[in-house]
Amino acid sequence: MRTTLFAKQQIQLKTPEQIQMMRRAGLLVADTLAKVRAAVAPGVSTAELDELAEENIRANGGIPNFKGYYGYPATICASVNDQVVHAIPSRKKVLAEGDIISIDAGAIIAGWHGDSAITVPVGAVDPALLRMIEVAEDAMWAGIAAAGTGKKLTDISAAVERTVRAGGSYGIVEGYGGHGIGTEMHQDPHILNYGKPGRGPKLVTGMALAIEPMITMGSADVVEQDDQWTVVTVDGSRAAHVEHSVALCDDGLWVLTAVDGGRARLGSLASARADSDG
């Protein structure tokens, strides 16, 4: 592990061997999210989803990295409808047909962290909400693709914002965003989901970043509730939140929390760019 100072930020650079360890954590997070996604249905409580996630992480040699983090009491964040992020699972929060739920999960293996999030429809959902989820995912992948070495940090932010704006009239939540990841879940640098390109630290081999768009169907304004965790939209509009952890390697980008390492989506984006250039 190396720590290098960039623009007054302590950015942890990883060796290839350390990134391999992060991949183990990332695959466990991916497996956990797949199992939780499959369990999402009307009548299921967010506490039941949390129990499933914790059982899977621990059964496979991991430690939930959310549980106990600054006192957070659960393994996942389970944010339903107007809850943007950080909602605490509860037996009282029972999913209903037409809901959408953001599920954010993380795990530690051998001291290295993985972190990822998905937004999932519950039963039959308004197509406009499905479109918002799709735009959030497209923006995340555009941000990942922009994280090539030799670029600057805000190239990621600009790519996320550009994709969201092209996708429709959505609010981009301010202040919240992605982050570095490694021996801690949240590290420098902070990665906003909006901004001008070409600013901030240079992106170099060894960085690991969690890229994390959060968008809404209405206003971008949010407020933290009295539990000091749950963030909701001020206007009650629904929100989508997605995230992947990605490493910058000598041979390109490796999406640590995607089962295929990101090859399919990054390959299709590269093909689309080649077609447009041609």
Short mmCIF file of N, CA and C in Angstrom, two decimals, residues 83-195:
data_model
loop_
_atom_site.label_atom_id
_atom_site.label_comp_id
_atom_site.label_asym_id
_atom_site.label_seq_id
_atom_site.Cartn_x
_atom_site.Cartn_y
_atom_site.Cartn_z
N GLN A 83 -36.61 7.91 -0.36
CA GLN A 83 -35.38 7.78 0.41
C GLN A 83 -34.22 7.61 -0.58
N VAL A 84 -33.29 8.54 -0.55
CA VAL A 84 -32.22 8.53 -1.55
C VAL A 84 -31.12 7.55 -1.17
N VAL A 85 -30.59 7.69 0.04
CA VAL A 85 -29.50 6.83 0.53
C VAL A 85 -29.59 6.70 2.05
N HIS A 86 -28.91 5.67 2.56
CA HIS A 86 -28.62 5.49 3.98
C HIS A 86 -29.83 5.15 4.84
N ALA A 87 -30.94 4.71 4.24
CA ALA A 87 -32.11 4.34 5.04
C ALA A 87 -31.84 3.03 5.78
N ILE A 88 -32.19 3.00 7.06
CA ILE A 88 -31.94 1.85 7.93
C ILE A 88 -33.03 0.80 7.72
N PRO A 89 -32.67 -0.45 7.45
CA PRO A 89 -33.69 -1.50 7.30
C PRO A 89 -34.57 -1.62 8.54
N SER A 90 -35.83 -2.00 8.29
CA SER A 90 -36.80 -2.08 9.38
C SER A 90 -37.87 -3.12 9.06
N ARG A 91 -38.35 -3.79 10.09
CA ARG A 91 -39.46 -4.73 9.89
C ARG A 91 -40.74 -3.99 9.54
N LYS A 92 -40.80 -2.72 9.90
CA LYS A 92 -41.99 -1.92 9.61
C LYS A 92 -42.01 -1.43 8.16
N LYS A 93 -40.86 -1.46 7.51
CA LYS A 93 -40.79 -0.99 6.12
C LYS A 93 -40.99 -2.19 5.21
N VAL A 94 -42.24 -2.37 4.76
CA VAL A 94 -42.60 -3.52 3.94
C VAL A 94 -42.79 -3.05 2.50
N LEU A 95 -42.14 -3.72 1.56
CA LEU A 95 -42.20 -3.32 0.17
C LEU A 95 -43.58 -3.57 -0.42
N ALA A 96 -43.98 -2.67 -1.33
CA ALA A 96 -45.28 -2.77 -1.99
C ALA A 96 -45.09 -2.71 -3.50
N GLU A 97 -46.03 -3.29 -4.21
CA GLU A 97 -46.02 -3.23 -5.67
C GLU A 97 -45.88 -1.79 -6.14
N GLY A 98 -44.94 -1.56 -7.07
CA GLY A 98 -44.72 -0.23 -7.60
C GLY A 98 -43.63 0.57 -6.93
N ASP A 99 -43.11 0.06 -5.80
CA ASP A 99 -41.98 0.72 -5.14
C ASP A 99 -40.70 0.54 -5.95
N ILE A 100 -39.72 1.37 -5.64
CA ILE A 100 -38.34 1.11 -6.05
C ILE A 100 -37.48 1.18 -4.79
N ILE A 101 -36.43 0.36 -4.76
CA ILE A 101 -35.57 0.31 -3.58
C ILE A 101 -34.11 0.33 -3.99
N SER A 102 -33.36 1.23 -3.38
CA SER A 102 -31.90 1.24 -3.52
C SER A 102 -31.31 0.38 -2.42
N ILE A 103 -30.47 -0.57 -2.82
CA ILE A 103 -29.81 -1.47 -1.87
C ILE A 103 -28.31 -1.25 -2.00
N ASP A 104 -27.72 -0.74 -0.94
CA ASP A 104 -26.29 -0.45 -0.90
C ASP A 104 -25.65 -1.45 0.06
N ALA A 105 -24.61 -2.15 -0.40
CA ALA A 105 -23.99 -3.19 0.41
C ALA A 105 -22.47 -3.11 0.30
N GLY A 106 -21.82 -3.57 1.36
CA GLY A 106 -20.37 -3.59 1.36
C GLY A 106 -19.84 -4.73 2.21
N ALA A 107 -18.62 -5.16 1.91
CA ALA A 107 -18.00 -6.26 2.65
C ALA A 107 -16.50 -6.05 2.74
N ILE A 108 -15.93 -6.63 3.79
CA ILE A 108 -14.48 -6.61 4.00
C ILE A 108 -13.97 -8.04 3.95
N ILE A 109 -12.90 -8.27 3.18
CA ILE A 109 -12.18 -9.53 3.21
C ILE A 109 -10.69 -9.22 3.38
N ALA A 110 -10.10 -9.81 4.42
CA ALA A 110 -8.67 -9.63 4.71
C ALA A 110 -8.28 -8.15 4.79
N GLY A 111 -9.20 -7.33 5.30
CA GLY A 111 -8.91 -5.92 5.51
C GLY A 111 -9.20 -5.02 4.32
N TRP A 112 -9.68 -5.60 3.21
CA TRP A 112 -9.95 -4.81 2.00
C TRP A 112 -11.45 -4.75 1.73
N HIS A 113 -11.89 -3.58 1.27
CA HIS A 113 -13.32 -3.29 1.18
C HIS A 113 -13.85 -3.38 -0.25
N GLY A 114 -15.12 -3.78 -0.35
CA GLY A 114 -15.91 -3.68 -1.57
C GLY A 114 -17.18 -2.93 -1.26
N ASP A 115 -17.72 -2.21 -2.25
CA ASP A 115 -18.90 -1.37 -2.02
C ASP A 115 -19.64 -1.23 -3.34
N SER A 116 -20.95 -1.49 -3.33
CA SER A 116 -21.74 -1.39 -4.56
C SER A 116 -23.20 -1.16 -4.18
N ALA A 117 -23.96 -0.62 -5.13
CA ALA A 117 -25.38 -0.36 -4.89
C ALA A 117 -26.17 -0.58 -6.17
N ILE A 118 -27.42 -1.01 -5.99
CA ILE A 118 -28.35 -1.20 -7.10
C ILE A 118 -29.68 -0.58 -6.72
N THR A 119 -30.46 -0.19 -7.72
CA THR A 119 -31.85 0.20 -7.49
C THR A 119 -32.74 -0.78 -8.22
N VAL A 120 -33.72 -1.32 -7.50
CA VAL A 120 -34.49 -2.46 -7.97
C VAL A 120 -35.99 -2.12 -7.94
N PRO A 121 -36.73 -2.44 -9.02
CA PRO A 121 -38.18 -2.27 -8.99
C PRO A 121 -38.84 -3.38 -8.18
N VAL A 122 -39.96 -3.05 -7.54
CA VAL A 122 -40.73 -4.02 -6.77
C VAL A 122 -41.99 -4.34 -7.56
N GLY A 123 -42.02 -5.52 -8.17
CA GLY A 123 -43.16 -5.88 -8.99
C GLY A 123 -43.27 -4.99 -10.22
N ALA A 124 -44.50 -4.70 -10.63
CA ALA A 124 -44.76 -3.82 -11.78
C ALA A 124 -44.57 -2.37 -11.35
N VAL A 125 -43.72 -1.66 -12.09
CA VAL A 125 -43.33 -0.30 -11.71
C VAL A 125 -43.59 0.65 -12.88
N ASP A 126 -43.92 1.88 -12.58
CA ASP A 126 -44.11 2.92 -13.57
C ASP A 126 -42.90 2.95 -14.52
N PRO A 127 -43.13 2.88 -15.83
CA PRO A 127 -42.01 2.91 -16.78
C PRO A 127 -41.11 4.13 -16.62
N ALA A 128 -41.66 5.24 -16.17
CA ALA A 128 -40.84 6.44 -15.97
C ALA A 128 -39.79 6.20 -14.88
N LEU A 129 -40.15 5.42 -13.87
CA LEU A 129 -39.19 5.09 -12.82
C LEU A 129 -38.12 4.12 -13.33
N LEU A 130 -38.55 3.17 -14.15
CA LEU A 130 -37.58 2.26 -14.75
C LEU A 130 -36.59 3.03 -15.62
N ARG A 131 -37.08 4.04 -16.31
CA ARG A 131 -36.21 4.86 -17.15
C ARG A 131 -35.22 5.63 -16.29
N MET A 132 -35.66 6.15 -15.15
CA MET A 132 -34.74 6.86 -14.26
C MET A 132 -33.63 5.93 -13.77
N ILE A 133 -33.99 4.71 -13.40
CA ILE A 133 -32.97 3.73 -12.97
C ILE A 133 -31.98 3.48 -14.10
N GLU A 134 -32.49 3.33 -15.32
CA GLU A 134 -31.62 3.09 -16.47
C GLU A 134 -30.66 4.25 -16.69
N VAL A 135 -31.17 5.48 -16.55
CA VAL A 135 -30.31 6.66 -16.73
C VAL A 135 -29.23 6.70 -15.65
N ALA A 136 -29.60 6.38 -14.41
CA ALA A 136 -28.60 6.35 -13.34
C ALA A 136 -27.51 5.33 -13.64
N GLU A 137 -27.91 4.16 -14.12
CA GLU A 137 -26.92 3.13 -14.46
C GLU A 137 -26.04 3.57 -15.63
N ASP A 138 -26.66 4.16 -16.65
CA ASP A 138 -25.87 4.66 -17.79
C ASP A 138 -24.86 5.71 -17.33
N ALA A 139 -25.30 6.58 -16.42
CA ALA A 139 -24.40 7.63 -15.92
C ALA A 139 -23.25 7.04 -15.13
N MET A 140 -23.54 6.02 -14.33
CA MET A 140 -22.47 5.35 -13.58
C MET A 140 -21.43 4.76 -14.54
N TRP A 141 -21.89 4.07 -15.57
CA TRP A 141 -20.95 3.45 -16.50
C TRP A 141 -20.19 4.50 -17.31
N ALA A 142 -20.83 5.62 -17.62
CA ALA A 142 -20.11 6.70 -18.30
C ALA A 142 -19.02 7.25 -17.39
N GLY A 143 -19.32 7.38 -16.10
CA GLY A 143 -18.32 7.83 -15.15
C GLY A 143 -17.17 6.85 -15.03
N ILE A 144 -17.50 5.56 -14.99
CA ILE A 144 -16.45 4.54 -14.93
C ILE A 144 -15.56 4.62 -16.16
N ALA A 145 -16.18 4.72 -17.33
CA ALA A 145 -15.41 4.77 -18.57
C ALA A 145 -14.50 5.99 -18.62
N ALA A 146 -14.92 7.06 -17.93
CA ALA A 146 -14.12 8.30 -17.92
C ALA A 146 -12.94 8.23 -16.96
N ALA A 147 -12.84 7.14 -16.22
CA ALA A 147 -11.80 7.04 -15.18
C ALA A 147 -10.50 6.45 -15.69
N GLY A 148 -10.24 6.57 -16.98
CA GLY A 148 -8.98 6.07 -17.53
C GLY A 148 -7.79 6.82 -16.96
N THR A 149 -6.67 6.13 -16.80
CA THR A 149 -5.49 6.79 -16.25
C THR A 149 -5.03 7.90 -17.18
N GLY A 150 -4.47 8.93 -16.58
CA GLY A 150 -4.01 10.09 -17.33
C GLY A 150 -5.04 11.19 -17.40
N LYS A 151 -6.28 10.90 -16.96
CA LYS A 151 -7.32 11.92 -16.93
C LYS A 151 -7.36 12.56 -15.56
N LYS A 152 -8.33 13.45 -15.35
CA LYS A 152 -8.48 14.13 -14.07
C LYS A 152 -9.76 13.66 -13.37
N LEU A 153 -9.79 13.85 -12.07
CA LEU A 153 -10.89 13.36 -11.25
C LEU A 153 -12.25 13.86 -11.75
N THR A 154 -12.35 15.15 -12.05
CA THR A 154 -13.67 15.68 -12.42
C THR A 154 -14.11 15.28 -13.83
N ASP A 155 -13.25 14.60 -14.57
CA ASP A 155 -13.73 14.01 -15.82
C ASP A 155 -14.80 12.97 -15.53
N ILE A 156 -14.68 12.28 -14.40
CA ILE A 156 -15.71 11.33 -13.98
C ILE A 156 -17.01 12.08 -13.68
N SER A 157 -16.90 13.14 -12.88
CA SER A 157 -18.07 13.93 -12.50
C SER A 157 -18.79 14.47 -13.71
N ALA A 158 -18.02 15.02 -14.66
CA ALA A 158 -18.61 15.62 -15.85
C ALA A 158 -19.31 14.58 -16.71
N ALA A 159 -18.73 13.37 -16.80
CA ALA A 159 -19.35 12.32 -17.60
C ALA A 159 -20.66 11.86 -16.99
N VAL A 160 -20.70 11.76 -15.65
CA VAL A 160 -21.95 11.40 -14.98
C VAL A 160 -23.00 12.46 -15.25
N GLU A 161 -22.66 13.71 -15.04
CA GLU A 161 -23.64 14.79 -15.23
C GLU A 161 -24.12 14.86 -16.68
N ARG A 162 -23.21 14.77 -17.62
CA ARG A 162 -23.57 14.85 -19.03
C ARG A 162 -24.57 13.75 -19.40
N THR A 163 -24.35 12.55 -18.90
CA THR A 163 -25.23 11.43 -19.22
C THR A 163 -26.61 11.60 -18.58
N VAL A 164 -26.64 12.07 -17.34
CA VAL A 164 -27.93 12.32 -16.69
C VAL A 164 -28.70 13.40 -17.44
N ARG A 165 -28.05 14.49 -17.78
CA ARG A 165 -28.73 15.59 -18.48
C ARG A 165 -29.26 15.14 -19.83
N ALA A 166 -28.51 14.30 -20.52
CA ALA A 166 -28.95 13.80 -21.82
C ALA A 166 -30.12 12.83 -21.68
N GLY A 167 -30.25 12.23 -20.50
CA GLY A 167 -31.28 11.21 -20.30
C GLY A 167 -32.65 11.74 -19.96
N GLY A 168 -32.73 12.99 -19.48
CA GLY A 168 -34.03 13.54 -19.12
C GLY A 168 -33.89 14.63 -18.07
N SER A 169 -35.02 15.05 -17.52
CA SER A 169 -35.05 16.14 -16.53
C SER A 169 -35.02 15.55 -15.13
N TYR A 170 -33.84 15.21 -14.69
CA TYR A 170 -33.67 14.60 -13.37
C TYR A 170 -32.86 15.52 -12.47
N GLY A 171 -33.12 15.43 -11.17
CA GLY A 171 -32.29 16.14 -10.21
C GLY A 171 -31.05 15.33 -9.88
N ILE A 172 -29.92 15.99 -9.84
CA ILE A 172 -28.66 15.35 -9.42
C ILE A 172 -28.38 15.81 -8.00
N VAL A 173 -28.40 14.88 -7.06
CA VAL A 173 -28.27 15.21 -5.64
C VAL A 173 -26.91 15.85 -5.39
N GLU A 174 -26.92 17.00 -4.73
CA GLU A 174 -25.69 17.75 -4.50
C GLU A 174 -25.01 17.33 -3.21
N GLY A 175 -23.69 17.40 -3.23
CA GLY A 175 -22.91 17.10 -2.03
C GLY A 175 -22.56 15.64 -1.88
N TYR A 176 -23.51 14.76 -2.16
CA TYR A 176 -23.27 13.32 -2.06
C TYR A 176 -22.61 12.81 -3.34
N GLY A 177 -21.86 11.71 -3.22
CA GLY A 177 -21.22 11.17 -4.42
C GLY A 177 -20.35 9.99 -4.08
N GLY A 178 -19.41 9.71 -4.98
CA GLY A 178 -18.52 8.57 -4.82
C GLY A 178 -17.30 8.92 -3.99
N HIS A 179 -16.36 7.96 -3.93
CA HIS A 179 -15.25 8.10 -3.00
C HIS A 179 -14.15 7.10 -3.33
N GLY A 180 -12.99 7.33 -2.78
CA GLY A 180 -11.95 6.32 -2.82
C GLY A 180 -12.32 5.16 -1.91
N ILE A 181 -11.71 4.01 -2.15
CA ILE A 181 -12.00 2.82 -1.36
C ILE A 181 -10.76 1.95 -1.31
N GLY A 182 -10.57 1.24 -0.21
CA GLY A 182 -9.39 0.38 -0.07
C GLY A 182 -9.36 -0.27 1.29
N THR A 183 -8.43 0.15 2.14
CA THR A 183 -8.38 -0.38 3.50
C THR A 183 -9.42 0.28 4.40
N GLU A 184 -10.10 1.28 3.90
CA GLU A 184 -11.29 1.84 4.52
C GLU A 184 -12.37 1.93 3.45
N MET A 185 -13.63 1.95 3.89
CA MET A 185 -14.72 2.03 2.92
C MET A 185 -14.76 3.39 2.23
N HIS A 186 -14.55 4.45 3.01
CA HIS A 186 -14.59 5.80 2.45
C HIS A 186 -13.22 6.45 2.60
N GLN A 187 -12.62 6.76 1.48
CA GLN A 187 -11.31 7.41 1.45
C GLN A 187 -11.36 8.58 0.48
N ASP A 188 -10.32 9.41 0.52
CA ASP A 188 -10.14 10.38 -0.56
C ASP A 188 -9.89 9.64 -1.86
N PRO A 189 -10.34 10.23 -2.98
CA PRO A 189 -11.00 11.53 -3.12
C PRO A 189 -12.52 11.41 -3.10
N HIS A 190 -13.20 12.51 -2.78
CA HIS A 190 -14.65 12.59 -2.93
C HIS A 190 -14.95 12.87 -4.39
N ILE A 191 -15.97 12.18 -4.93
CA ILE A 191 -16.27 12.28 -6.37
C ILE A 191 -17.70 12.75 -6.54
N LEU A 192 -17.88 14.03 -6.84
CA LEU A 192 -19.22 14.56 -7.08
C LEU A 192 -19.78 14.02 -8.40
N ASN A 193 -21.09 14.06 -8.52
CA ASN A 193 -21.75 13.59 -9.74
C ASN A 193 -22.08 14.71 -10.71
N TYR A 194 -21.36 15.80 -10.61
CA TYR A 194 -21.55 16.95 -11.48
C TYR A 194 -20.28 17.79 -11.41
N GLY A 195 -20.09 18.61 -12.42
CA GLY A 195 -18.94 19.50 -12.41
C GLY A 195 -18.25 19.58 -13.75
#
